[in-house]
Short mmCIF file of C-alpha atoms and ligand atoms in Angstrom, two decimals:
data_model
loop_
_atom_site.label_atom_id
_atom_site.label_comp_id
_atom_site.label_asym_id
_atom_site.label_seq_id
_atom_site.Cartn_x
_atom_site.Cartn_y
_atom_site.Cartn_z
CA MET A 1 -8.04 -5.93 13.05
CA PRO A 2 -8.94 -9.52 12.44
CA ARG A 3 -7.71 -12.47 14.21
CA ALA A 4 -5.69 -15.62 13.60
CA LEU A 5 -4.24 -18.51 16.00
CA ILE A 6 -2.01 -20.64 14.39
CA THR A 7 -0.69 -23.92 15.75
CA GLY A 8 2.36 -25.13 14.76
CA ILE A 9 3.74 -21.44 14.13
CA THR A 10 7.14 -22.72 14.47
CA GLY A 11 7.53 -24.68 11.55
CA GLN A 12 7.86 -23.84 7.47
CA ASP A 13 3.94 -23.46 6.98
CA GLY A 14 3.62 -21.40 10.34
CA MET A 15 5.97 -18.83 9.59
CA TYR A 16 4.81 -18.40 5.86
CA LEU A 17 1.17 -18.13 7.09
CA ALA A 18 2.22 -16.05 10.07
CA GLU A 19 3.66 -13.52 7.53
CA PHE A 20 1.33 -13.53 5.10
CA LEU A 21 -1.67 -12.87 7.82
CA ALA A 22 0.56 -10.52 9.44
CA GLY A 23 0.64 -8.33 5.91
CA LYS A 24 -3.43 -8.68 5.18
CA GLY A 25 -3.40 -6.94 8.63
CA TYR A 26 -4.67 -9.57 10.91
CA GLU A 27 -3.09 -9.95 14.56
CA VAL A 28 -1.70 -13.22 14.64
CA PHE A 29 -1.20 -15.37 17.52
CA GLY A 30 0.46 -18.53 17.43
CA LEU A 31 0.55 -21.77 19.84
CA VAL A 32 4.07 -22.87 21.43
CA ARG A 33 5.02 -25.09 23.63
CA GLY A 34 7.59 -22.94 25.82
CA GLN A 35 8.10 -19.37 25.20
CA ASN A 36 12.37 -19.82 25.15
CA ASN A 37 12.60 -22.79 23.13
CA PRO A 38 14.62 -21.92 20.04
CA ARG A 39 12.28 -22.23 17.50
CA ALA A 40 10.17 -19.42 19.04
CA ARG A 41 12.50 -17.33 19.64
CA ALA A 42 13.32 -17.35 16.19
CA VAL A 43 9.60 -16.57 15.41
CA ARG A 44 9.68 -13.53 17.39
CA ARG A 45 12.71 -12.58 15.99
CA ALA A 46 11.57 -12.97 12.33
CA LEU A 47 7.90 -11.34 13.24
CA PRO A 48 8.37 -9.29 16.22
CA SER A 49 4.35 -8.28 16.27
CA ILE A 50 3.29 -11.52 16.70
CA ARG A 51 1.93 -13.06 19.77
CA LEU A 52 2.91 -16.78 21.42
CA LEU A 53 0.84 -18.44 23.58
CA GLU A 54 1.79 -21.45 25.72
CA GLY A 55 -0.58 -24.52 24.49
CA ASP A 56 -0.07 -28.49 23.73
CA LEU A 57 -2.22 -30.60 21.32
CA ARG A 58 -2.00 -32.86 23.73
CA ASP A 59 -3.55 -30.84 26.27
CA LEU A 60 -7.16 -29.85 25.86
CA ALA A 61 -7.69 -27.26 28.37
CA SER A 62 -4.50 -25.45 27.22
CA LEU A 63 -5.79 -25.03 23.82
CA VAL A 64 -9.23 -23.54 25.72
CA ARG A 65 -6.76 -21.27 27.60
CA ALA A 66 -5.24 -20.22 24.31
CA LEU A 67 -8.54 -19.55 22.46
CA GLY A 68 -9.82 -17.34 25.21
CA ALA A 69 -6.52 -15.34 24.98
CA ALA A 70 -6.42 -15.13 21.32
CA ARG A 71 -10.23 -14.79 20.91
CA PRO A 72 -9.39 -15.58 16.99
CA ASP A 73 -11.76 -15.27 13.78
CA GLU A 74 -9.64 -17.89 12.32
CA VAL A 75 -7.79 -21.17 13.61
CA TYR A 76 -5.05 -22.90 12.04
CA ASN A 77 -4.20 -26.20 12.76
CA LEU A 78 -0.60 -27.09 11.35
CA GLY A 79 0.51 -28.33 14.63
CA ALA A 80 1.77 -31.99 13.89
CA ILE A 81 4.41 -34.49 14.18
CA SER A 82 5.16 -33.80 9.99
CA PHE A 83 8.13 -36.10 9.22
CA VAL A 84 6.62 -39.61 7.74
CA GLY A 85 9.98 -41.52 8.10
CA LEU A 86 10.16 -41.23 11.94
CA SER A 87 6.43 -41.93 12.32
CA TRP A 88 7.35 -45.92 12.40
CA GLN A 89 9.76 -45.72 15.36
CA GLN A 90 6.41 -43.20 17.02
CA ALA A 91 3.76 -44.64 16.03
CA GLU A 92 2.09 -43.90 19.02
CA LEU A 93 3.28 -40.13 19.78
CA THR A 94 2.14 -39.36 16.20
CA GLY A 95 -1.44 -40.45 16.36
CA GLU A 96 -1.90 -38.72 19.84
CA ILE A 97 -0.54 -34.94 18.26
CA THR A 98 -0.84 -35.38 14.53
CA GLY A 99 -4.27 -37.33 14.41
CA VAL A 100 -6.21 -36.99 18.37
CA GLY A 101 -4.86 -33.42 18.61
CA VAL A 102 -7.10 -32.38 15.77
CA GLN A 103 -10.15 -33.72 17.66
CA ARG A 104 -8.90 -31.64 20.59
CA ILE A 105 -8.46 -28.59 19.38
CA LEU A 106 -11.79 -28.99 17.45
CA GLU A 107 -13.29 -29.62 20.95
CA ALA A 108 -11.67 -26.67 22.11
CA VAL A 109 -13.02 -24.56 19.32
CA ARG A 110 -16.65 -26.01 20.17
CA LEU A 111 -16.07 -25.20 23.81
CA HIS A 112 -14.66 -21.81 23.42
CA THR A 113 -17.59 -20.99 20.51
CA GLY A 114 -20.69 -22.31 23.06
CA ASP A 115 -23.54 -23.04 20.71
CA ASP A 116 -22.23 -21.50 17.56
CA MET A 117 -19.39 -23.04 16.34
CA SER A 118 -19.11 -21.55 13.06
CA ARG A 119 -18.12 -18.23 14.76
CA VAL A 120 -14.42 -19.18 14.32
CA ARG A 121 -13.40 -20.55 11.11
CA PHE A 122 -11.22 -23.70 11.34
CA TYR A 123 -8.37 -24.95 8.89
CA GLN A 124 -7.27 -28.33 8.88
CA ALA A 125 -3.64 -28.82 7.78
CA SER A 126 -4.70 -32.18 5.86
CA SER A 127 -2.21 -34.28 3.66
CA SER A 128 -1.61 -35.87 0.34
CA GLU A 129 0.12 -38.70 2.23
CA MET A 130 -3.58 -40.04 3.29
CA PHE A 131 -3.78 -41.21 -0.44
CA GLY A 132 -0.95 -43.15 0.22
CA LYS A 133 -0.87 -46.28 -2.29
CA VAL A 134 -3.09 -44.36 -4.62
CA ARG A 135 -6.11 -45.86 -6.43
CA THR A 136 -6.60 -43.16 -9.11
CA VAL A 137 -3.96 -40.44 -10.63
CA PRO A 138 -4.08 -37.90 -10.03
CA GLN A 139 -5.73 -37.56 -7.00
CA ARG A 140 -8.69 -35.06 -6.08
CA GLU A 141 -11.22 -34.89 -3.16
CA THR A 142 -13.00 -37.92 -3.80
CA THR A 143 -10.12 -40.31 -4.18
CA ALA A 144 -10.36 -43.37 -1.44
CA PHE A 145 -7.06 -43.14 1.24
CA HIS A 146 -4.95 -45.85 1.77
CA PRO A 147 -2.60 -44.45 3.98
CA ARG A 148 1.27 -46.29 4.04
CA SER A 149 2.33 -44.77 6.84
CA PRO A 150 1.55 -44.30 11.10
CA TYR A 151 1.71 -40.14 9.64
CA GLY A 152 -0.86 -40.78 6.93
CA VAL A 153 -3.17 -42.60 9.52
CA ALA A 154 -3.01 -40.17 11.99
CA LYS A 155 -3.65 -37.43 9.28
CA ALA A 156 -6.82 -39.58 8.06
CA PHE A 157 -8.13 -39.66 11.37
CA GLY A 158 -7.63 -35.39 11.49
CA HIS A 159 -8.96 -34.98 8.36
CA TYR A 160 -12.49 -37.03 9.53
CA MET A 161 -12.70 -35.28 12.25
CA THR A 162 -12.89 -32.46 10.59
CA VAL A 163 -15.54 -33.43 7.89
CA ASN A 164 -17.41 -34.89 11.09
CA TYR A 165 -17.49 -31.38 13.45
CA ARG A 166 -18.90 -29.77 9.99
CA GLU A 167 -21.50 -32.47 9.63
CA SER A 168 -22.23 -32.75 13.29
CA TYR A 169 -22.13 -29.57 15.16
CA GLY A 170 -22.28 -27.00 11.41
CA ALA A 171 -18.54 -25.53 12.23
CA HIS A 172 -17.02 -23.97 9.38
CA ALA A 173 -13.80 -26.08 8.87
CA CYS A 174 -11.88 -26.75 6.02
CA SER A 175 -9.52 -29.66 5.43
CA GLY A 176 -6.70 -28.61 3.25
CA ILE A 177 -5.09 -32.13 1.47
CA LEU A 178 -1.63 -30.55 0.58
CA PHE A 179 0.67 -32.20 -1.61
CA ASN A 180 4.15 -31.70 -0.63
CA HIS A 181 5.13 -27.89 -0.03
CA GLU A 182 9.24 -26.68 0.21
CA SER A 183 10.73 -23.81 0.28
CA PRO A 184 14.49 -22.74 1.75
CA ARG A 185 12.68 -22.94 5.16
CA ARG A 186 11.89 -26.55 4.42
CA GLY A 187 14.11 -29.18 7.81
CA HIS A 188 16.68 -30.61 7.00
CA GLU A 189 15.60 -34.42 7.03
CA PHE A 190 12.83 -33.64 3.92
CA VAL A 191 14.06 -34.79 0.69
CA THR A 192 14.11 -31.85 -0.81
CA ARG A 193 15.72 -29.50 1.50
CA LYS A 194 18.28 -32.90 2.13
CA VAL A 195 19.23 -32.88 -1.42
CA THR A 196 19.51 -28.96 -2.01
CA ARG A 197 21.15 -28.05 1.37
CA ALA A 198 23.93 -30.92 -0.01
CA ALA A 199 24.35 -30.10 -3.50
CA ALA A 200 25.53 -26.52 -2.37
CA ARG A 201 27.91 -27.77 0.38
CA ILE A 202 29.42 -30.51 -1.84
CA ALA A 203 29.69 -27.80 -4.55
CA LEU A 204 31.57 -25.41 -2.19
CA GLY A 205 33.97 -28.70 -0.76
CA LEU A 206 31.62 -28.63 2.79
CA GLN A 207 30.62 -32.17 2.14
CA ASP A 208 31.52 -35.12 0.37
CA ASP A 209 28.69 -37.23 -0.49
CA LEU A 210 24.73 -37.72 -0.14
CA ALA A 211 22.88 -40.85 1.44
CA LEU A 212 19.67 -41.22 0.22
CA GLY A 213 16.73 -43.89 0.12
CA ASN A 214 14.44 -44.62 -2.57
CA LEU A 215 15.37 -42.60 -5.52
CA ASP A 216 12.01 -43.45 -7.64
CA ALA A 217 9.57 -41.79 -5.41
CA ARG A 218 7.54 -39.35 -7.04
CA ARG A 219 6.15 -36.32 -5.39
CA ASP A 220 3.87 -33.27 -6.77
CA TRP A 221 6.07 -30.95 -5.09
CA GLY A 222 5.06 -26.80 -4.65
CA PHE A 223 6.49 -24.03 -2.99
CA ALA A 224 4.92 -23.96 0.75
CA GLY A 225 4.69 -19.67 0.06
CA ASP A 226 1.79 -20.38 -2.57
CA TYR A 227 0.53 -22.95 -0.27
CA VAL A 228 -0.53 -20.85 2.68
CA GLU A 229 -2.47 -18.29 0.48
CA ALA A 230 -4.75 -21.41 -0.15
CA MET A 231 -5.49 -21.96 3.52
CA TRP A 232 -6.21 -18.47 3.87
CA LEU A 233 -8.70 -18.53 0.68
CA MET A 234 -10.28 -21.47 2.16
CA LEU A 235 -11.43 -19.69 5.33
CA GLN A 236 -12.69 -16.59 3.55
CA GLN A 237 -15.30 -18.82 1.67
CA ASP A 238 -18.85 -18.70 2.62
CA GLU A 239 -19.64 -22.65 2.45
CA PRO A 240 -16.75 -24.67 4.04
CA ALA A 241 -15.00 -27.70 1.98
CA ASP A 242 -12.02 -29.49 1.70
CA TYR A 243 -9.59 -28.84 -1.04
CA VAL A 244 -6.47 -30.46 -3.17
CA ILE A 245 -3.89 -28.29 -3.11
CA ALA A 246 -1.30 -29.39 -5.32
CA THR A 247 0.90 -28.40 -8.64
CA GLY A 248 -0.62 -31.27 -11.20
CA GLU A 249 2.93 -32.23 -12.02
CA THR A 250 4.91 -34.93 -10.41
CA HIS A 251 8.89 -35.75 -10.49
CA SER A 252 11.06 -38.48 -9.13
CA VAL A 253 13.85 -38.08 -6.59
CA ARG A 254 16.31 -38.21 -9.31
CA ASP A 255 14.44 -35.47 -11.27
CA LEU A 256 15.60 -33.65 -8.26
CA LEU A 257 18.58 -34.57 -8.13
CA ASP A 258 19.47 -33.23 -11.79
CA VAL A 259 17.91 -29.69 -10.89
CA ALA A 260 19.80 -29.32 -7.82
CA PHE A 261 23.02 -30.57 -8.80
CA ASP A 262 22.93 -28.97 -12.07
CA ARG A 263 22.10 -25.61 -9.77
CA ALA A 264 24.58 -25.81 -8.03
CA GLY A 265 27.41 -26.33 -11.13
CA ILE A 266 28.03 -30.31 -10.53
CA ALA A 267 27.08 -32.13 -13.68
CA ASP A 268 26.60 -35.47 -13.01
CA TRP A 269 25.20 -35.86 -9.45
CA ALA A 270 26.15 -40.04 -9.48
CA PRO A 271 29.26 -40.33 -8.15
CA HIS A 272 28.04 -38.30 -4.85
CA VAL A 273 24.79 -40.18 -4.08
CA ARG A 274 24.75 -43.37 -2.28
CA GLN A 275 21.66 -45.08 -1.24
CA ASP A 276 20.99 -46.42 2.06
CA PRO A 277 18.94 -49.61 2.67
CA ARG A 278 17.86 -47.63 6.26
CA LEU A 279 16.99 -44.72 4.61
CA PHE A 280 13.69 -47.19 2.37
CA ARG A 281 10.52 -46.94 4.55
CA PRO A 282 8.53 -50.05 5.46
CA ALA A 283 6.28 -48.93 3.01
CA GLU A 284 6.31 -46.22 0.56
CA VAL A 285 4.57 -44.03 -1.03
CA ASP A 286 5.24 -44.51 -4.80
CA LEU A 287 3.66 -41.35 -6.72
CA LEU A 288 1.60 -39.10 -5.64
CA VAL A 289 -0.01 -35.82 -8.47
CA GLY A 290 -2.68 -33.89 -7.40
CA ASP A 291 -5.53 -32.32 -9.13
CA ALA A 292 -6.31 -29.18 -7.74
CA SER A 293 -9.46 -28.12 -10.37
CA ARG A 294 -11.90 -27.41 -7.34
CA ALA A 295 -8.92 -24.78 -5.45
CA ARG A 296 -8.87 -23.02 -9.39
CA GLU A 297 -12.17 -23.24 -9.89
CA ARG A 298 -13.66 -21.54 -6.43
CA LEU A 299 -10.68 -20.21 -4.69
CA GLY A 300 -9.14 -18.68 -8.01
CA TRP A 301 -6.18 -20.52 -6.35
CA LYS A 302 -2.81 -21.22 -8.45
CA PRO A 303 0.63 -22.18 -7.97
CA ARG A 304 3.66 -19.54 -9.10
CA VAL A 305 6.39 -21.19 -8.58
CA ASP A 306 7.35 -24.73 -10.53
CA PHE A 307 9.49 -27.59 -9.76
CA ARG A 308 12.63 -26.27 -11.46
CA GLY A 309 11.86 -22.27 -9.96
CA LEU A 310 11.38 -24.26 -6.55
CA VAL A 311 14.37 -26.47 -6.36
CA GLU A 312 16.78 -23.52 -7.73
CA MET A 313 15.19 -21.02 -5.40
CA MET A 314 16.42 -23.89 -2.30
CA VAL A 315 19.68 -24.29 -3.78
CA ASP A 316 20.23 -20.81 -3.98
CA ALA A 317 19.21 -20.17 -0.45
CA ASP A 318 21.58 -23.10 0.25
CA LEU A 319 24.78 -21.80 -1.44
CA ALA A 320 24.30 -18.68 0.17
CA ASP A 321 23.93 -20.02 3.88
CA ALA A 322 27.32 -22.25 2.62
CA LYS A 323 29.41 -19.31 1.62
CA GLN A 324 28.53 -17.71 5.10
CA GLU A 325 29.84 -20.87 6.54
CA ILE A 326 33.00 -20.50 4.75
CA GLY A 327 33.26 -16.94 5.71
P1 GDR B 401 6.97 -36.97 2.27
O1 GDR B 401 8.15 -36.17 2.54
O2 GDR B 401 7.09 -38.42 3.05
O3 GDR B 401 6.16 -37.02 0.64
O4 GDR B 401 6.07 -35.99 3.32
P2 GDR B 401 9.86 -36.47 2.44
O5 GDR B 401 10.57 -35.10 1.34
O6 GDR B 401 10.39 -37.05 3.80
O7 GDR B 401 9.94 -37.97 1.30
C1 GDR B 401 9.58 -37.48 0.29
C2 GDR B 401 10.02 -39.00 -0.43
O8 GDR B 401 11.40 -39.18 -0.93
C3 GDR B 401 12.28 -40.86 -0.49
N1 GDR B 401 13.27 -40.23 -0.44
C4 GDR B 401 13.57 -39.92 1.33
N2 GDR B 401 13.41 -39.05 2.06
C5 GDR B 401 13.84 -38.42 3.08
N3 GDR B 401 12.97 -37.84 4.10
N4 GDR B 401 15.29 -38.21 3.26
C6 GDR B 401 15.84 -39.29 2.25
O9 GDR B 401 17.32 -39.37 2.52
C7 GDR B 401 15.22 -39.91 1.13
N5 GDR B 401 15.73 -40.44 -0.01
C8 GDR B 401 14.54 -40.77 -0.43
C9 GDR B 401 11.34 -40.79 0.36
O10 GDR B 401 11.07 -42.44 0.67
C10 GDR B 401 9.70 -40.03 -0.43
O11 GDR B 401 9.31 -41.18 -0.95
C11 GDR B 401 6.07 -34.66 3.51
C12 GDR B 401 5.80 -33.88 4.45
O12 GDR B 401 6.02 -32.85 4.43
C13 GDR B 401 4.65 -34.72 5.41
O13 GDR B 401 4.45 -33.82 6.94
C14 GDR B 401 3.27 -34.19 4.38
O14 GDR B 401 1.99 -33.85 4.83
C15 GDR B 401 3.70 -34.20 2.70
O15 GDR B 401 4.74 -34.23 2.56
C16 GDR B 401 2.75 -33.81 1.79
#
């Protein structure tokens, strides 16, 4: 039975990946900060077969210990402070966990494996936020980075560290440059979920309006369930490499509002939405759209859910939640 250790197991991607790997017959271990926090309990409820281990990306010894307990064949580093908007308020902590944390877990794998680091395959959750103020459209693996937030800067550090451990120590380390990926499990602070949840709650009379920031930002939004499969496929290749994972389509926040409110049965979103200057970011990423040709060619990966399908799936789940709330 193959064994996998996932950091960030309590997040959206951690949950999808854990389910996916368990379905493939893996023994799945997850790193958590405290067994009794509500998110760890939720993971255990959803996936009783999972083994949760204590550890923190700020603490090298805890990572070495977790590796010793899990003895994984594959490590997926999904743990991070992942909300871009917050990263200006907590730039140092974001650097510490989202950036330096990657070096710590790579070093832990190196210490754990002794002289052959490639014995444990490593996946790093890199991000399209590294492209930031984009140099070319669409963005691919060779596109230069210009991160626009402390989060993007920290992810770029983690990305280059992953490449560096591969080149320095022969690690089988892959960096997945994932564009935005969403689902009904997405945190409420991210724009897709904020919009789909509000559309559902406004339609059912639970909420009156919705405050947003920049409505003109464009993103390449895919479905998280599709993207975790790409993570796994990367680690099944003989040669480690970096891959862009994206749909190749870009949409604005306005497009998101159109589809979400329409699905919730509201013809015009404009009367319900106001713009709040506090929700604008100090520096914005205006446009992201990825070219996932390498993943298509080498991994045989392609997304199954398109933008409309994704937004409708999320609105339907939020409508069901809102109805339950009403009782
Ligand atoms: P992003 O996701 O920053 O792209 O990072 P987010 O959903 O937060 O923002 C997307 C775009 O929407 C604009 N926006 C708003 N965003 C939020 N959160 N709330 C608002 O009210 C709002 N109004 C407008 C933003 O300005 C932005 O342009 C996500 C995260 O999951 C990262 O961890 C991941 O690495 C990248 O995607 C790929």
